[in-house]
N, CA, C and O atoms as CSV, one atom per row, in Angstrom:
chain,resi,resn,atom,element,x,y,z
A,1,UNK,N,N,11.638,10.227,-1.508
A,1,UNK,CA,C,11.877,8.786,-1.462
A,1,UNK,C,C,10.619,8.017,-1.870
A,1,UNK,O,O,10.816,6.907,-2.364
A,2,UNK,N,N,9.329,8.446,-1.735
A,2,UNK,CA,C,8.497,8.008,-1.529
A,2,UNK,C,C,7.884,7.688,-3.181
A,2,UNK,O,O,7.368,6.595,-3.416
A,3,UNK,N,N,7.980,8.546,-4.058
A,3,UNK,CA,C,8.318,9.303,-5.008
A,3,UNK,C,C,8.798,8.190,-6.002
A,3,UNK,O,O,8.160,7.428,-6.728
A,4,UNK,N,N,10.396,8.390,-5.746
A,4,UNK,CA,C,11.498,7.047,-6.275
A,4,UNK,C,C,10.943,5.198,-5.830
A,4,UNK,O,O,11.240,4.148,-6.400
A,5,UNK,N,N,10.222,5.400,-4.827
A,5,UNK,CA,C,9.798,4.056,-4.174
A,5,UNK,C,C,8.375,3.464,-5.688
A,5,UNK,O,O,8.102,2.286,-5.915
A,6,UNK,N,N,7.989,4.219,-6.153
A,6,UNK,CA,C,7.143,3.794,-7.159
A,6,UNK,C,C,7.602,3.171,-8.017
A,6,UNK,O,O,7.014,2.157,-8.393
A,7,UNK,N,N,8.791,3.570,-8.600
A,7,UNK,CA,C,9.553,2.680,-9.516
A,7,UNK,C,C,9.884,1.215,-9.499
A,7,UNK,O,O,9.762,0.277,-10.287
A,8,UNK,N,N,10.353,1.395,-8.279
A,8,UNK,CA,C,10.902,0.211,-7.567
A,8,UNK,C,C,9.521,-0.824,-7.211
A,8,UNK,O,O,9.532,-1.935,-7.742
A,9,UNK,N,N,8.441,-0.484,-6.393
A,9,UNK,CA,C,7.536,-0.960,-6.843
A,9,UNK,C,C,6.435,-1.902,-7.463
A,9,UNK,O,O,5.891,-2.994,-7.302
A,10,UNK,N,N,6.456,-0.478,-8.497
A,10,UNK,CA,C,4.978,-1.001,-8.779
A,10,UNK,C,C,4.785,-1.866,-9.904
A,10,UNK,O,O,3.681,-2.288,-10.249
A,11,UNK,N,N,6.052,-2.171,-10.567
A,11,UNK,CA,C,5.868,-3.410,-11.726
A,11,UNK,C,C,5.741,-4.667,-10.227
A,11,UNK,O,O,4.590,-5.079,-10.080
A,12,UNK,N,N,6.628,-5.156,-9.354
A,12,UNK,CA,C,6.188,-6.485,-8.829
A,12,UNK,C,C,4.572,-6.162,-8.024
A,12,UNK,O,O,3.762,-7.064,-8.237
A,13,UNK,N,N,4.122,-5.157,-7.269
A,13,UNK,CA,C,3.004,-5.203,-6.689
A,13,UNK,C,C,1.898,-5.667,-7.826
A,13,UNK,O,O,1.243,-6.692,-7.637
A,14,UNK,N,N,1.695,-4.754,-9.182
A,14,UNK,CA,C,1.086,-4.746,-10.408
A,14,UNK,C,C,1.098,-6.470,-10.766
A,14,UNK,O,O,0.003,-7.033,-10.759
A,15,UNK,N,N,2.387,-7.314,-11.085
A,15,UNK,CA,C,1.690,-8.084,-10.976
A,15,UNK,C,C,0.904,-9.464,-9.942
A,15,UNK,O,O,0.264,-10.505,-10.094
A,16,UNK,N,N,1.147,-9.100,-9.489
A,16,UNK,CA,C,0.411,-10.067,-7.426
A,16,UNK,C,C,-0.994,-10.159,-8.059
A,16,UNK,O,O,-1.565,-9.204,-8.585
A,17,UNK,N,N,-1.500,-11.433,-7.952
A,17,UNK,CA,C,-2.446,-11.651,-8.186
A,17,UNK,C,C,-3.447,-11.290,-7.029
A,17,UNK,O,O,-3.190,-11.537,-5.851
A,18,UNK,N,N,-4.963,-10.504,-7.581
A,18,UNK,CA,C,-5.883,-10.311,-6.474
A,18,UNK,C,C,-5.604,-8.458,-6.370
A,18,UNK,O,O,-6.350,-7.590,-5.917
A,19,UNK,N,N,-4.853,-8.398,-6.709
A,19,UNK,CA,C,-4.370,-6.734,-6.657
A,19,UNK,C,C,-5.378,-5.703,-7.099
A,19,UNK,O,O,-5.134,-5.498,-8.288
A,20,UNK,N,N,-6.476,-4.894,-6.684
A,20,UNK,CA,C,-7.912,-4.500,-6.979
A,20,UNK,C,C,-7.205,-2.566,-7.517
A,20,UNK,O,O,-7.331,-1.908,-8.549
A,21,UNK,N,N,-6.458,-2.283,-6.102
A,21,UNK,CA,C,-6.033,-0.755,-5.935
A,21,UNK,C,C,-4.839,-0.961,-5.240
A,21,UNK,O,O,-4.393,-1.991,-4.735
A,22,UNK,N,N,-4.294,0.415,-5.300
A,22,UNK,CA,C,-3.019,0.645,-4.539
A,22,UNK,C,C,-3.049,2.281,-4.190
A,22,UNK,O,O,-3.385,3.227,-4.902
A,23,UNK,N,N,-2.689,2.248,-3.160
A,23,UNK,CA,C,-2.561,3.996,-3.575
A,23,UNK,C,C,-1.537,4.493,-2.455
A,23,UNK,O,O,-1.584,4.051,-1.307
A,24,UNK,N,N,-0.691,5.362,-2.838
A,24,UNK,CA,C,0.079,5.934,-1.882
A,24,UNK,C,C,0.631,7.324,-1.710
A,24,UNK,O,O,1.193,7.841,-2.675
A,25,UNK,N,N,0.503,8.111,-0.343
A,25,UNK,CA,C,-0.194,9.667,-0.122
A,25,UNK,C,C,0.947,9.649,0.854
A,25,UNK,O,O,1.602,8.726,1.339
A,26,UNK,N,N,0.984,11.018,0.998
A,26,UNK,CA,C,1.310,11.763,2.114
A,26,UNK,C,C,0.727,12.956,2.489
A,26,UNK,O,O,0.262,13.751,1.673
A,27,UNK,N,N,0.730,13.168,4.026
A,27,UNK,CA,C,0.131,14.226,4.533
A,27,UNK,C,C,1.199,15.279,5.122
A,27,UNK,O,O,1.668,15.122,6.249
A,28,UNK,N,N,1.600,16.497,4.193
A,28,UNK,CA,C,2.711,17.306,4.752
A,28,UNK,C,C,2.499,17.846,6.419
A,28,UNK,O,O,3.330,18.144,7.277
A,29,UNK,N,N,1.146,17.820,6.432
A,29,UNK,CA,C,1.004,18.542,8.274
A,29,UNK,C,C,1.669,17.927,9.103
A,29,UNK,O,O,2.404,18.552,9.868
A,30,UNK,N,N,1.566,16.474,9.154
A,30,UNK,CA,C,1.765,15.737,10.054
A,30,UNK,C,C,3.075,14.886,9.391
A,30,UNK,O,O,3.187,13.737,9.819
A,31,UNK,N,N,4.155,15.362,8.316
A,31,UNK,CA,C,4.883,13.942,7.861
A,31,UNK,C,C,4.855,12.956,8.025
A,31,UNK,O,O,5.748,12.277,8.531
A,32,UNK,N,N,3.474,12.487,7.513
A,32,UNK,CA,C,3.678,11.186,7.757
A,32,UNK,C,C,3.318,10.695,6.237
A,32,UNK,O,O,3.066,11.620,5.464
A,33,UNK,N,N,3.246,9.054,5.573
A,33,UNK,CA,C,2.811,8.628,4.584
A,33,UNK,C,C,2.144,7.611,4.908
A,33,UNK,O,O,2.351,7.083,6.001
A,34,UNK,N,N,1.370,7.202,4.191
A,34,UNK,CA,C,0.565,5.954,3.949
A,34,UNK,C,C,0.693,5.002,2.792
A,34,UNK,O,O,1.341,5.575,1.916
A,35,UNK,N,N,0.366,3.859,2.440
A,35,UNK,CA,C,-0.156,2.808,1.325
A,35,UNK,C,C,-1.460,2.491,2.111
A,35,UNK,O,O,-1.689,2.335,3.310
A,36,UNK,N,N,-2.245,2.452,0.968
A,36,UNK,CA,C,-3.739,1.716,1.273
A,36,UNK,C,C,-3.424,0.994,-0.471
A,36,UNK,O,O,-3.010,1.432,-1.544
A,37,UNK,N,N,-3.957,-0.461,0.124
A,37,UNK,CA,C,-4.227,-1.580,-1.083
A,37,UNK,C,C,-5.111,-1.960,-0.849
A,37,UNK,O,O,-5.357,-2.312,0.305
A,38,UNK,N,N,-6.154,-2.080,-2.024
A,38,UNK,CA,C,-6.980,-2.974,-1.758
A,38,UNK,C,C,-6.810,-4.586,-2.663
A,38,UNK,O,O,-6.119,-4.610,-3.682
A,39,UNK,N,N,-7.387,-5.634,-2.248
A,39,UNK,CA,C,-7.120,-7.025,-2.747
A,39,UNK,C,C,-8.791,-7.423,-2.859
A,39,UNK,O,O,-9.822,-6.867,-2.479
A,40,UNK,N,N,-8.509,-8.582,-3.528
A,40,UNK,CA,C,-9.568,-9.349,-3.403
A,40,UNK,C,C,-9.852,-10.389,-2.142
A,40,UNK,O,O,-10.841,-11.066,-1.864
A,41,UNK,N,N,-8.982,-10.280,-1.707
A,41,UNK,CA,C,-8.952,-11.446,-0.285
A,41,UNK,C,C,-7.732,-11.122,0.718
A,41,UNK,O,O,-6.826,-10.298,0.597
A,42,UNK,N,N,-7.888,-11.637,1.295
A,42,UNK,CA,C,-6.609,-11.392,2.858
A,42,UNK,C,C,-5.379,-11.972,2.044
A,42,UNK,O,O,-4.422,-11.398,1.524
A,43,UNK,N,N,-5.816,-13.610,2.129
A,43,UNK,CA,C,-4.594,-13.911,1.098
A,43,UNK,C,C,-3.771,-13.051,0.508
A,43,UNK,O,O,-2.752,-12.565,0.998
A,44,UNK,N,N,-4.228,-12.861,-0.571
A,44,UNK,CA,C,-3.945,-11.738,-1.696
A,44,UNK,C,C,-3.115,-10.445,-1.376
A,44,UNK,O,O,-2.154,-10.002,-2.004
A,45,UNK,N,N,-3.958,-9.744,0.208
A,45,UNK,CA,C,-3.203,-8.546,0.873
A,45,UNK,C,C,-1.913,-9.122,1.513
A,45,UNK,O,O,-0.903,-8.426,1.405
A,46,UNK,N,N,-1.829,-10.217,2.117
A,46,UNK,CA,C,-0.844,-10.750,2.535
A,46,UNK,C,C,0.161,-10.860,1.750
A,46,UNK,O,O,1.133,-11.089,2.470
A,47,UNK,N,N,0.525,-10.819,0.480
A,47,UNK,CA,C,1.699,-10.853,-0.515
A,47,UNK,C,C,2.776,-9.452,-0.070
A,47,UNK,O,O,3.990,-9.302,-0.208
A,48,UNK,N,N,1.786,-8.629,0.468
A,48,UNK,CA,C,3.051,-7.409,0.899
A,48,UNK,C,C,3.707,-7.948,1.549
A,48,UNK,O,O,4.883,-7.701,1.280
A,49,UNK,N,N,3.511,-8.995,2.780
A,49,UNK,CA,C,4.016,-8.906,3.983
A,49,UNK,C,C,5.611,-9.587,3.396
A,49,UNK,O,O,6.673,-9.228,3.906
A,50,UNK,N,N,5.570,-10.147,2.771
A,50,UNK,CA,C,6.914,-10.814,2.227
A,50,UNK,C,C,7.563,-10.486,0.675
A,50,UNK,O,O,8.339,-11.140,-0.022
A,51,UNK,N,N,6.884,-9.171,0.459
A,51,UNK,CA,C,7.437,-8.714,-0.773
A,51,UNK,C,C,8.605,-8.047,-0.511
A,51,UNK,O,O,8.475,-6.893,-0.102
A,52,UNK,N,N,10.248,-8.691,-0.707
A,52,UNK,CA,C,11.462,-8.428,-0.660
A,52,UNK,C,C,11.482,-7.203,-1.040
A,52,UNK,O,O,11.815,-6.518,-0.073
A,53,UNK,N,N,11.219,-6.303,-2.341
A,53,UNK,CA,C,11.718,-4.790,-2.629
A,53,UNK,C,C,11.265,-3.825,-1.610
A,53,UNK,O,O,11.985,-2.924,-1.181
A,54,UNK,N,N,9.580,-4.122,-1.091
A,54,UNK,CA,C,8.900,-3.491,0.081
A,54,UNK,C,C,9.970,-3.620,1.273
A,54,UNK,O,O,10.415,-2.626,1.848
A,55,UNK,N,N,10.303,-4.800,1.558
A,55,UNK,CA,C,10.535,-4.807,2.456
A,55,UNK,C,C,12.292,-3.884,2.718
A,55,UNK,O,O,12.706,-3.414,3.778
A,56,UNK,N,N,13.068,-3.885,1.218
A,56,UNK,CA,C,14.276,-3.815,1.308
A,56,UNK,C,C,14.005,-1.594,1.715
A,56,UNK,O,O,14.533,-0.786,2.479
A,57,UNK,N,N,12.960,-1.547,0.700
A,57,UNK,CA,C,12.986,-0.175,0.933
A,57,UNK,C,C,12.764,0.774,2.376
A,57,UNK,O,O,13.164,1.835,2.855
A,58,UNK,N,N,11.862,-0.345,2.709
A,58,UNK,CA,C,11.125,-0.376,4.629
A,58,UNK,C,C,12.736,0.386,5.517
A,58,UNK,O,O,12.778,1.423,6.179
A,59,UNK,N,N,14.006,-0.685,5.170
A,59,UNK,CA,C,14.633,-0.297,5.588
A,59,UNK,C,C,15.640,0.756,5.510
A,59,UNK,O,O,16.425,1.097,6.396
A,60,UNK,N,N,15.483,1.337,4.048
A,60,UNK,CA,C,16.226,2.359,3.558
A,60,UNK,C,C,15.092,3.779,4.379
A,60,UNK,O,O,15.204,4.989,4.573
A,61,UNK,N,N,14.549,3.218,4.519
A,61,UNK,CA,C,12.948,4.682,5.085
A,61,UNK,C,C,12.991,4.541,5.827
A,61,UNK,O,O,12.658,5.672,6.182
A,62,UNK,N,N,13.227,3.750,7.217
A,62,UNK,CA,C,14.059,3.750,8.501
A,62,UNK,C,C,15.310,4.223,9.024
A,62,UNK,O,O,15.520,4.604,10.176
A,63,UNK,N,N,16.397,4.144,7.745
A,63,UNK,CA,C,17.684,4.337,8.099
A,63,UNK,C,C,17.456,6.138,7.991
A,63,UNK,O,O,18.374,6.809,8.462
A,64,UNK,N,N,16.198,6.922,7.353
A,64,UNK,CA,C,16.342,7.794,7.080
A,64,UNK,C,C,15.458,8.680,8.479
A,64,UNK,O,O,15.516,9.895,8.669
A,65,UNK,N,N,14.777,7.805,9.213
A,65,UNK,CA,C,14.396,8.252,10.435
A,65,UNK,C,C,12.885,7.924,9.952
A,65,UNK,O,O,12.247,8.953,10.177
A,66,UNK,N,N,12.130,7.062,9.455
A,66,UNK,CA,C,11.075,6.922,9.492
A,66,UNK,C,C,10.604,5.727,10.405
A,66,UNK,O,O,11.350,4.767,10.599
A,67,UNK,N,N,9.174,5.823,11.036
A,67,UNK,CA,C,8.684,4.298,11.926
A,67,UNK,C,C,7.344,4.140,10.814
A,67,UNK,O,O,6.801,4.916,10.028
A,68,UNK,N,N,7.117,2.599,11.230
A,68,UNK,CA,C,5.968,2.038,10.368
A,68,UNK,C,C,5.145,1.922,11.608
A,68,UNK,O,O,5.749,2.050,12.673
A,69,UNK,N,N,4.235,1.763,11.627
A,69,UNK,CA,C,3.079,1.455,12.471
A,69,UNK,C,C,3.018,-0.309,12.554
A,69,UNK,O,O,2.400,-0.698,11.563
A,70,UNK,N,N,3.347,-1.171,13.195
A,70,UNK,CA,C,3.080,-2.517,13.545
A,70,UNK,C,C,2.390,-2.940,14.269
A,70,UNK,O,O,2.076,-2.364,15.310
A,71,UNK,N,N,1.865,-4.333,13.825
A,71,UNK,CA,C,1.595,-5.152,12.261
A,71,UNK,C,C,0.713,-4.378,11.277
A,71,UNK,O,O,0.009,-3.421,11.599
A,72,UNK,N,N,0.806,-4.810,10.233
A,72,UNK,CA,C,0.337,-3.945,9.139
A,72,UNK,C,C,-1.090,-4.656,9.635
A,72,UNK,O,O,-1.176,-5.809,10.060
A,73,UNK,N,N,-2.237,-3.669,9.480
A,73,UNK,CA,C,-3.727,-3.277,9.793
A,73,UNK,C,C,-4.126,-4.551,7.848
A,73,UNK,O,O,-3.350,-4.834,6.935
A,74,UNK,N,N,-5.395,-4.862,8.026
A,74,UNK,CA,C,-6.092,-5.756,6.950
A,74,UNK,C,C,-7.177,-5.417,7.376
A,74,UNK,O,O,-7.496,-5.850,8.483
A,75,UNK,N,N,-7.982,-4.653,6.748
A,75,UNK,CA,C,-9.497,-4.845,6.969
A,75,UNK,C,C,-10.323,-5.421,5.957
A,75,UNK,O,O,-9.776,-5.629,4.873
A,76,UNK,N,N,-11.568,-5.733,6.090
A,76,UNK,CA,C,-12.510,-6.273,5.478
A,76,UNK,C,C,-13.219,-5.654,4.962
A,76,UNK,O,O,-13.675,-4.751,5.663
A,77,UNK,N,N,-13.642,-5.709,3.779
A,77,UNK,CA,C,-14.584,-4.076,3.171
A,77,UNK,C,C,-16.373,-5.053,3.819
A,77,UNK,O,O,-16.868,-6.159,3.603
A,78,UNK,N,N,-16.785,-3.764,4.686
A,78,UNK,CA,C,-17.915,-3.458,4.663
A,78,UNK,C,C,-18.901,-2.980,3.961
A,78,UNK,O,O,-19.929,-3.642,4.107
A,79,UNK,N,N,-19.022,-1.839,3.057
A,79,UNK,CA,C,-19.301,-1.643,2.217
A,79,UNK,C,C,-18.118,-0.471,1.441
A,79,UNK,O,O,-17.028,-0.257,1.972
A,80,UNK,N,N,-18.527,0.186,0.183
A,80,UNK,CA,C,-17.885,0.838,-0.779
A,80,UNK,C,C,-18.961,1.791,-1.420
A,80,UNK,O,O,-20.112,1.411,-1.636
A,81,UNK,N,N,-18.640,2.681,-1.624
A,81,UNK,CA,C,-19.352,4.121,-2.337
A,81,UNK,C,C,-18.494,4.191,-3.943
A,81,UNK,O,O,-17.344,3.831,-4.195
A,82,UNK,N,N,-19.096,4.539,-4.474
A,82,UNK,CA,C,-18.626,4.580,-5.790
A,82,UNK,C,C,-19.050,6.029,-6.834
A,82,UNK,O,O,-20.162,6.229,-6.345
A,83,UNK,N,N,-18.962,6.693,-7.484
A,83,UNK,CA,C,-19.482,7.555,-7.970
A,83,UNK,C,C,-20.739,7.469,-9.043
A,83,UNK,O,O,-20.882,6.663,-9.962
A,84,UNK,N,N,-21.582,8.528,-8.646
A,84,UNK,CA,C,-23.033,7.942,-9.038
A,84,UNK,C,C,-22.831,8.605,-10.398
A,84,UNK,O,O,-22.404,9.743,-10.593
A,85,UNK,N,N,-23.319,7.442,-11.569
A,85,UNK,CA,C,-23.282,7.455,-12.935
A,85,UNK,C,C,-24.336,8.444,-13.765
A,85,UNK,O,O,-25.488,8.179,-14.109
A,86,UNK,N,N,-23.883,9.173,-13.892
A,86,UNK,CA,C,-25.089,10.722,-14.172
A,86,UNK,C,C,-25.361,10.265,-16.127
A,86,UNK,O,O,-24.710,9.891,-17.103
A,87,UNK,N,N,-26.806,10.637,-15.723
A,87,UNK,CA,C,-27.331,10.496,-17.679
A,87,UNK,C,C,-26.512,11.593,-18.433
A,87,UNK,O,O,-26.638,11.731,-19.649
């Protein structure tokens, strides 16, 4: 599902203004999945919270026995590591 959920997606997230990263994983040990986004501002992260396809799918991934963790978590970047640019 998670998989098929990209389609659906990632053309409206792609275009949300402020949109930096997106990324979305799963961990087979524990079935569980994640999205981590990053934005340029809270604002900006806040566009999930009322993005209709997110939200329509939320409930198709519930009806299938999944829970979300509530309210969705926003953090603030402290700092960032990046990969060091070799000569």
């Amino acid at each position: 599902m998670m998989i098929d959920a990209d389609e659906v997606l990632r053309p409206g997230v792609e275009a949300m203004p402020g949109l930096l990263d997106f990324y979305a994983g799963d961990d087979e040990t524990t079935s569980s999945l994640t999205n981590v986004s990053v934005w340029v501002d809270l604002e900006s992260a806040k566009q999930l919270d009322h993005f209709q396809p997110m939200l329509d799918l939320g409930k198709e991934f519930v009806a299938k026995g999944a829970t979300f963790e509530r309210p969705v978590m926003n953090y603030t970047t402290l700092w960032q590591l990046q990969p060091v640019a070799k000569d």
